[in-house]
mmCIF file of C-alpha atoms in Angstrom:
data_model
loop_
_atom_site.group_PDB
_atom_site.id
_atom_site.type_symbol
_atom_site.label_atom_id
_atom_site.label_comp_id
_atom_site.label_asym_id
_atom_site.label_seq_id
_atom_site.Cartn_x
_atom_site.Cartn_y
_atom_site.Cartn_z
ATOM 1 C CA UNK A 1 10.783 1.629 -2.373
ATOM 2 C CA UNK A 2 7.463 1.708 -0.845
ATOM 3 C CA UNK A 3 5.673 -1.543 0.661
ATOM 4 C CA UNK A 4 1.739 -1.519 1.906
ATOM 5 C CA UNK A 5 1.397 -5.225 2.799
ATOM 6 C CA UNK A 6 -0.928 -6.562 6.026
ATOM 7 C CA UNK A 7 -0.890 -10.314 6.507
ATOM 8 C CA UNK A 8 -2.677 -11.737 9.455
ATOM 9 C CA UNK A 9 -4.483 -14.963 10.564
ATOM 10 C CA UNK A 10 -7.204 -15.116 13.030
ATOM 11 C CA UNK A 11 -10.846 -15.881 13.952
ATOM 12 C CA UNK A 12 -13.996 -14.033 12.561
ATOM 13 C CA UNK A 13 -15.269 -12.168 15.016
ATOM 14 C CA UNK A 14 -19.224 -11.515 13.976
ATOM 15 C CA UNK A 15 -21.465 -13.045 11.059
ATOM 16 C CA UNK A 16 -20.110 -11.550 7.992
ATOM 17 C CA UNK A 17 -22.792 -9.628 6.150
ATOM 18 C CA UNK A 18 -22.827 -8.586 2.876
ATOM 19 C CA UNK A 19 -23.454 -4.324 2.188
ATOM 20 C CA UNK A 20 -24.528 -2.765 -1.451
ATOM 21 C CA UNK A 21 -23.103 0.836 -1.691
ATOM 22 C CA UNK A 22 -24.997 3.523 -3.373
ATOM 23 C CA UNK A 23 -23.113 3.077 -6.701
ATOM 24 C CA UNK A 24 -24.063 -0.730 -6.932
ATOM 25 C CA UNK A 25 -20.608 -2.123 -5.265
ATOM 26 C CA UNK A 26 -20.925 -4.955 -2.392
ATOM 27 C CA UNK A 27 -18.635 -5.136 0.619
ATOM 28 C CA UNK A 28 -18.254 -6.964 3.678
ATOM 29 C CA UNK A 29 -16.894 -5.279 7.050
ATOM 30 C CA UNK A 30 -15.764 -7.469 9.406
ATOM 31 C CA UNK A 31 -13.174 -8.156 12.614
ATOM 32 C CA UNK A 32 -10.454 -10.421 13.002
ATOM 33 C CA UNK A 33 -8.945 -11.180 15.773
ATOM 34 C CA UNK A 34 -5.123 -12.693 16.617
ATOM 35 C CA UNK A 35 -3.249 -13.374 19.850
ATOM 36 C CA UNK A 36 0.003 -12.720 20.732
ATOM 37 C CA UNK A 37 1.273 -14.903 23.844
ATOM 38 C CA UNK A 38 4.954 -14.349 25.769
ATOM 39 C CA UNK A 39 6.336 -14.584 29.014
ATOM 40 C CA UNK A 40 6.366 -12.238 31.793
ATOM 41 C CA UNK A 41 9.541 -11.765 33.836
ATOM 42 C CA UNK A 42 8.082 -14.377 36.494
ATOM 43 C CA UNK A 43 7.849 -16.748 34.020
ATOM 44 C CA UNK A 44 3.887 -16.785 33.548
ATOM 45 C CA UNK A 45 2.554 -17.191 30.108
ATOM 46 C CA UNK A 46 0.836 -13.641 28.889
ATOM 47 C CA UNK A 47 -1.589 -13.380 26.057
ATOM 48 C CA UNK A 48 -3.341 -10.094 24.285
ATOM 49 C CA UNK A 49 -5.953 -10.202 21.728
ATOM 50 C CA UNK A 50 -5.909 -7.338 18.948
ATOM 51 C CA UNK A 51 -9.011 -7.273 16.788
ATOM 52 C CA UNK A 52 -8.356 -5.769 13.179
ATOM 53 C CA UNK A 53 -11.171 -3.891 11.120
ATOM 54 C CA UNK A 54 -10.948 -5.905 7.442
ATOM 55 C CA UNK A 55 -12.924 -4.401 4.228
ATOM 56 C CA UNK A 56 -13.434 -6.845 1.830
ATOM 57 C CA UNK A 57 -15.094 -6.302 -1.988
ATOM 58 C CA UNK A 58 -16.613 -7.503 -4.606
ATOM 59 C CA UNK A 59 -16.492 -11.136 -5.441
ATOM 60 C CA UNK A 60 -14.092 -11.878 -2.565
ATOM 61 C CA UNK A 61 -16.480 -10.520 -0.316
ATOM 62 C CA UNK A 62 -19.424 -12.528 -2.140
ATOM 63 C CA UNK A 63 -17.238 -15.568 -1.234
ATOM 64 C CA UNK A 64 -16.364 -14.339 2.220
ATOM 65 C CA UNK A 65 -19.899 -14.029 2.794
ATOM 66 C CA UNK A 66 -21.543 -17.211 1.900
ATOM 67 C CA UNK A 67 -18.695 -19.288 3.304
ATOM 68 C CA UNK A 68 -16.851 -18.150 6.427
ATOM 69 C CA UNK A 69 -18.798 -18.452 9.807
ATOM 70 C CA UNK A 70 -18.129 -16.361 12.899
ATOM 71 C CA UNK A 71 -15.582 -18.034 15.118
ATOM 72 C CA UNK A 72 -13.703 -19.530 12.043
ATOM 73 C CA UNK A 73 -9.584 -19.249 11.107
ATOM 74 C CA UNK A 74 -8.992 -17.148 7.936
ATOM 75 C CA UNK A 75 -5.713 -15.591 6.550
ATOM 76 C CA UNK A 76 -5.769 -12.561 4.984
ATOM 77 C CA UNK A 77 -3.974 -10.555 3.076
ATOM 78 C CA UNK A 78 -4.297 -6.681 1.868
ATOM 79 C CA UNK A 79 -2.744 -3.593 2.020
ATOM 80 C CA UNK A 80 -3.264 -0.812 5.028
ATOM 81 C CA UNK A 81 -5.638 2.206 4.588
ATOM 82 C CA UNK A 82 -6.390 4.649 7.030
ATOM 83 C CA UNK A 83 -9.880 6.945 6.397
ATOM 84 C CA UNK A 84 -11.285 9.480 8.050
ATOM 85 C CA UNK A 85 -15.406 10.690 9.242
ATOM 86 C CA UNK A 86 -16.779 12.741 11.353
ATOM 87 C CA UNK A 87 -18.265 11.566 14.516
ATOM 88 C CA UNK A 88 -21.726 11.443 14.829
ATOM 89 C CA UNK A 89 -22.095 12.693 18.350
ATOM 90 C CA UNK A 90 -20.125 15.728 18.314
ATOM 91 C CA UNK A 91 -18.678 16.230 14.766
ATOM 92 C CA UNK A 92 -14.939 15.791 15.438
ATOM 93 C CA UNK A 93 -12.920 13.988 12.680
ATOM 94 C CA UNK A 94 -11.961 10.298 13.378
ATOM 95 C CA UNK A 95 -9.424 8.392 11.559
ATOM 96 C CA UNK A 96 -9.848 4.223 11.518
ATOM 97 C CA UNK A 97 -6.885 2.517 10.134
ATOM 98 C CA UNK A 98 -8.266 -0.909 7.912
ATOM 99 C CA UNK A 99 -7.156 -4.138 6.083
ATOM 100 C CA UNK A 100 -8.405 -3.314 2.584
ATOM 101 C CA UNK A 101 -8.170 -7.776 1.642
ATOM 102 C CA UNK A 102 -7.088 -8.366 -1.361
ATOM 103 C CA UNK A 103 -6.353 -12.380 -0.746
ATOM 104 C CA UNK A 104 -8.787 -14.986 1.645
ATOM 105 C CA UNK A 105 -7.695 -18.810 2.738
ATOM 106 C CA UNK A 106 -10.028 -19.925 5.222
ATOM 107 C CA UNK A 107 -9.385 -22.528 7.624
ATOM 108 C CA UNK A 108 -10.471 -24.248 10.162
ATOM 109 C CA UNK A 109 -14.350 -23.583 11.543
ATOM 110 C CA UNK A 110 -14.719 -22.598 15.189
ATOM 111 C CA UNK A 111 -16.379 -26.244 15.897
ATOM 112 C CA UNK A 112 -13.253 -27.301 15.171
ATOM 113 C CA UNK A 113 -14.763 -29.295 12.252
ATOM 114 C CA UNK A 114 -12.286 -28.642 9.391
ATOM 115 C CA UNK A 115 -12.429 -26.602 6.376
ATOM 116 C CA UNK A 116 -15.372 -24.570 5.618
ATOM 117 C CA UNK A 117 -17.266 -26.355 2.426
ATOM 118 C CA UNK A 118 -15.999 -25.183 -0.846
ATOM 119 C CA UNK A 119 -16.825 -24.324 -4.196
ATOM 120 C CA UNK A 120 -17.452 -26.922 -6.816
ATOM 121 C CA UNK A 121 -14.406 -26.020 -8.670
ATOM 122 C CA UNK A 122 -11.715 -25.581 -6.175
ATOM 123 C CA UNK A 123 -9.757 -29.504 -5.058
ATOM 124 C CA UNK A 124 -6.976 -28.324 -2.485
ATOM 125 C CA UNK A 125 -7.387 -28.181 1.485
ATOM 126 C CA UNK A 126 -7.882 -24.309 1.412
ATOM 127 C CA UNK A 127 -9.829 -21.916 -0.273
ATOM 128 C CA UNK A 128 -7.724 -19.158 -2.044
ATOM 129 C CA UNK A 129 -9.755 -16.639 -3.680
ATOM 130 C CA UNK A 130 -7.865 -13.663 -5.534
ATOM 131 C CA UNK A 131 -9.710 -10.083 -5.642
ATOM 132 C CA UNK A 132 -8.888 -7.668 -8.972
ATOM 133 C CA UNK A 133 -11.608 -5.452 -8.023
ATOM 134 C CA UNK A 134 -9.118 -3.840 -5.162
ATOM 135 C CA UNK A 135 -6.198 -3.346 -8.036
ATOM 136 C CA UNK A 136 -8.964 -2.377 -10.720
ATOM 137 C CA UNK A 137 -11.407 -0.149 -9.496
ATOM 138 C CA UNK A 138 -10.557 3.339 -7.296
ATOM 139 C CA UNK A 139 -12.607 2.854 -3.970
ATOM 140 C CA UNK A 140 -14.426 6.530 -3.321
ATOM 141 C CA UNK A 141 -15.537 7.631 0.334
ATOM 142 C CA UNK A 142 -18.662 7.991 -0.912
ATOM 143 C CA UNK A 143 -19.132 4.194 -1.992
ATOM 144 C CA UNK A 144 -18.347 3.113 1.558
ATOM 145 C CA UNK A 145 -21.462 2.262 3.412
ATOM 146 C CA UNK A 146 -20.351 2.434 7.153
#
């Protein structure tokens, strides 16, 4: 049995933008991050902050775009993929591990002013937008625009 499933819930990091790639597809890059908090042996409470690269496409990224701010709660889910390039500067392969979102709930804005306003049709608290281009369409190296 094989599993590929990454859930997390955090704040945007940046102003999500939405990219075109060269065969007509649109995408939005963008960080998460999440804390984890615990106790050190003295008793003190510890926190760490991981930030998490997410791709997000088609209409899920439209979506993602025009209504989730910088600073605001979203969970995500998606499925791990790690890619490689070669650095700019000296030509040496890299490999950057990413969410590939294939589910979006947003929640609460940074403001702490509730949910983020929604589409006409959708009546619950949250948000939940479903993506079949992720399942549908193969994603090439090529079509990726950073």
């Amino acid at each position: 049995m094989n599993v590929n499933k990454a859930t997390i819930v955090g704040r945007v990091c940046h102003t999500p933008e939405l990219k075109t790639t060269q065969s007509g597809k649109v995408v939005c890059q963008t960080s998460i991050a999440t804390n984890f908090s615990w106790k050190d042996s003295s008793g003190a409470k510890q926190e760490k902050t991981q930030f998490h690269n997410v791709v997000i496409w088609g209409k899920l990224a439209e979506v993602f775009v025009q209504y989730v701010e910088k600073g605001q709660e979203v969970f995500i889910e998606g499925r791990l993929e790690t890619r490689s390039y070669d650095d700019k500067n000296g030509g040496a392969k890299r490999y950057v591990t990413e969410i590939v979102a294939e589910n979006m709930q947003m929640g609460s804005k940074a403001n702490g002013s509730g949910r983020a306003p929604m589409p006409a049709d959708e009546s619950n608290g949250a948000v939940k937008t479903t993506s079949t281009t992720a399942q549908e369409e193969e994603i090439r190296l090529e079509d990726v625009p950073f």
